[in-house]
Amino acid sequence: MQVTKRRDTPCELALRSALHRKGLRFRVDRNPIPRIRSRADVVFVRARVAVFVDGCFWHSCPQHGTVPKANRRWWRDKLAANRERDARVTALLSSLGWKVFRVWAHEVPEAATTRIVPEVRARRGSRSKS
Ligand SMILES: [Zn+2]
């Protein structure tokens, strides 16, 4: 199952340029590890930090998530499956030593950057250069 995913949404672009302005370099739209099929929107390979930008509808944002009225039951299951998969991917990556950030599409990029940048710098600094 693949969630319909557009690349380069305005939110992703804004976040990427905010991170770039902080001097960070990263991969875009990559599987953090081959075992998972979910691509993270931003991946810091050496720091092992993965950032997922989650759309408010597809990932059931608490503020803007809705269930369409038509085919309500189908949508409910579909959206629940998405949430479960998000949780599974986050748990798997965390268990492998990755730090996962999930950023809502409605979030102000600078706010997300404030959370992400110190973590990337700290993890990059503390790791050996392997
Ligand atoms: Zn939202």
Coordinates of C-alpha atoms and ligand atoms in Angstrom, one line a residue:
M1 CA 0.0 0.0 0.0
Q2 CA 1.4 3.3 -0.9
V3 CA -0.1 6.5 0.4
T4 CA -0.6 8.9 -2.4
K5 CA 2.3 11.2 -2.0
R6 CA 3.2 14.3 -3.9
R7 CA 6.8 15.2 -4.0
D8 CA 8.0 18.7 -3.3
T9 CA 4.9 20.0 -1.6
P10 CA 5.2 23.7 -0.5
C11 CA 5.7 22.6 3.0
E12 CA 8.6 20.2 2.1
L13 CA 10.3 22.9 0.0
A14 CA 10.0 25.5 2.8
L15 CA 11.4 23.1 5.4
R16 CA 14.2 22.1 3.1
S17 CA 15.2 25.7 2.4
A18 CA 15.0 26.5 6.1
L19 CA 17.3 23.6 6.9
H20 CA 19.6 24.6 4.1
R21 CA 19.9 28.1 5.4
K22 CA 21.1 26.6 8.7
G23 CA 24.0 25.1 6.7
L24 CA 22.8 21.5 6.9
R25 CA 23.1 19.2 3.9
F26 CA 20.8 16.2 3.5
R27 CA 19.2 13.7 1.1
V28 CA 15.7 14.2 -0.2
D29 CA 13.0 11.7 -0.6
R30 CA 15.0 8.6 0.5
N31 CA 14.4 5.4 2.3
P32 CA 16.5 5.9 5.5
I33 CA 17.1 2.1 5.5
P34 CA 16.4 -0.4 2.7
R35 CA 14.1 -2.4 4.9
I36 CA 11.4 0.1 5.0
R37 CA 9.5 1.2 2.0
S38 CA 8.5 4.6 3.4
R39 CA 10.6 7.4 2.1
A40 CA 11.5 10.1 4.4
D41 CA 11.3 13.6 3.0
V42 CA 14.6 14.6 4.5
V43 CA 17.4 12.2 5.5
F44 CA 20.6 13.1 7.4
V45 CA 22.5 9.9 6.7
R46 CA 25.5 10.4 9.0
A47 CA 23.5 11.8 11.9
R48 CA 20.8 9.1 11.3
V49 CA 18.0 11.6 11.5
A50 CA 14.9 11.1 9.3
V51 CA 12.2 13.8 8.8
F52 CA 8.8 13.0 7.5
V53 CA 6.5 15.8 6.5
D54 CA 3.0 14.4 7.1
G55 CA 0.1 15.8 5.2
C56 CA -2.8 16.8 7.5
F57 CA -5.4 14.7 5.6
W58 CA -3.4 11.5 4.9
H59 CA -1.9 11.3 8.3
S60 CA -4.9 12.5 10.3
C61 CA -3.6 15.7 11.8
P62 CA -5.4 16.4 15.1
Q63 CA -6.2 19.9 14.0
H64 CA -7.2 19.4 10.3
G65 CA -7.7 15.6 9.9
T66 CA -11.1 14.7 8.5
V67 CA -12.9 11.6 7.3
P68 CA -14.7 12.1 4.0
K69 CA -18.5 11.5 4.3
A70 CA -18.7 9.3 1.2
N71 CA -17.4 5.8 1.8
R72 CA -16.8 6.8 5.4
R73 CA -16.0 3.4 6.7
W74 CA -13.4 2.7 3.9
W75 CA -11.7 6.0 4.6
R76 CA -11.7 5.4 8.3
D77 CA -9.8 2.1 7.8
K78 CA -7.5 3.6 5.2
L79 CA -6.5 6.5 7.4
A80 CA -6.2 4.3 10.5
A81 CA -3.8 2.0 8.4
N82 CA -1.8 5.0 7.5
R83 CA -1.4 6.0 11.2
E84 CA -0.4 2.5 12.1
R85 CA 2.2 2.4 9.4
D86 CA 3.6 5.8 10.5
A87 CA 3.9 4.4 14.0
R88 CA 5.5 1.2 12.8
V89 CA 8.1 3.0 10.7
T90 CA 8.9 5.4 13.5
A91 CA 9.3 2.5 15.9
L92 CA 11.5 0.5 13.6
L93 CA 13.8 3.4 12.8
S94 CA 14.0 4.3 16.5
S95 CA 15.0 0.8 17.4
L96 CA 17.8 1.0 14.9
G97 CA 19.2 4.1 16.4
W98 CA 17.6 6.7 14.2
K99 CA 15.9 9.8 15.4
V100 CA 12.6 10.4 13.6
F101 CA 10.9 13.7 13.3
R102 CA 7.4 14.0 12.0
V103 CA 6.4 17.4 10.9
W104 CA 2.8 18.4 10.1
A105 CA 2.3 20.0 6.8
H106 CA 0.7 22.9 8.6
E107 CA 3.7 23.6 10.8
V108 CA 5.8 26.7 10.4
P109 CA 9.1 25.5 8.9
E110 CA 11.1 27.5 11.3
A111 CA 9.4 25.8 14.3
A112 CA 10.3 22.4 12.9
T113 CA 13.8 23.6 12.1
T114 CA 14.3 24.6 15.7
R115 CA 13.6 21.0 16.8
I116 CA 15.6 19.3 14.1
V117 CA 18.8 21.3 13.8
P118 CA 20.2 20.8 17.3
E119 CA 19.5 17.1 17.1
V120 CA 21.3 16.8 13.8
R121 CA 24.3 18.8 15.0
A122 CA 24.6 16.8 18.3
R123 CA 24.3 13.4 16.6
R124 CA 26.7 14.3 13.9
G125 CA 29.2 15.6 16.3
S126 CA 29.0 12.6 18.6
R127 CA 29.4 10.0 16.0
S128 CA 32.7 8.7 14.6
K129 CA 33.4 9.4 11.0
S130 CA 32.3 6.1 9.7
Ligands
ZN1 ZN -2.8 20.1 10.2

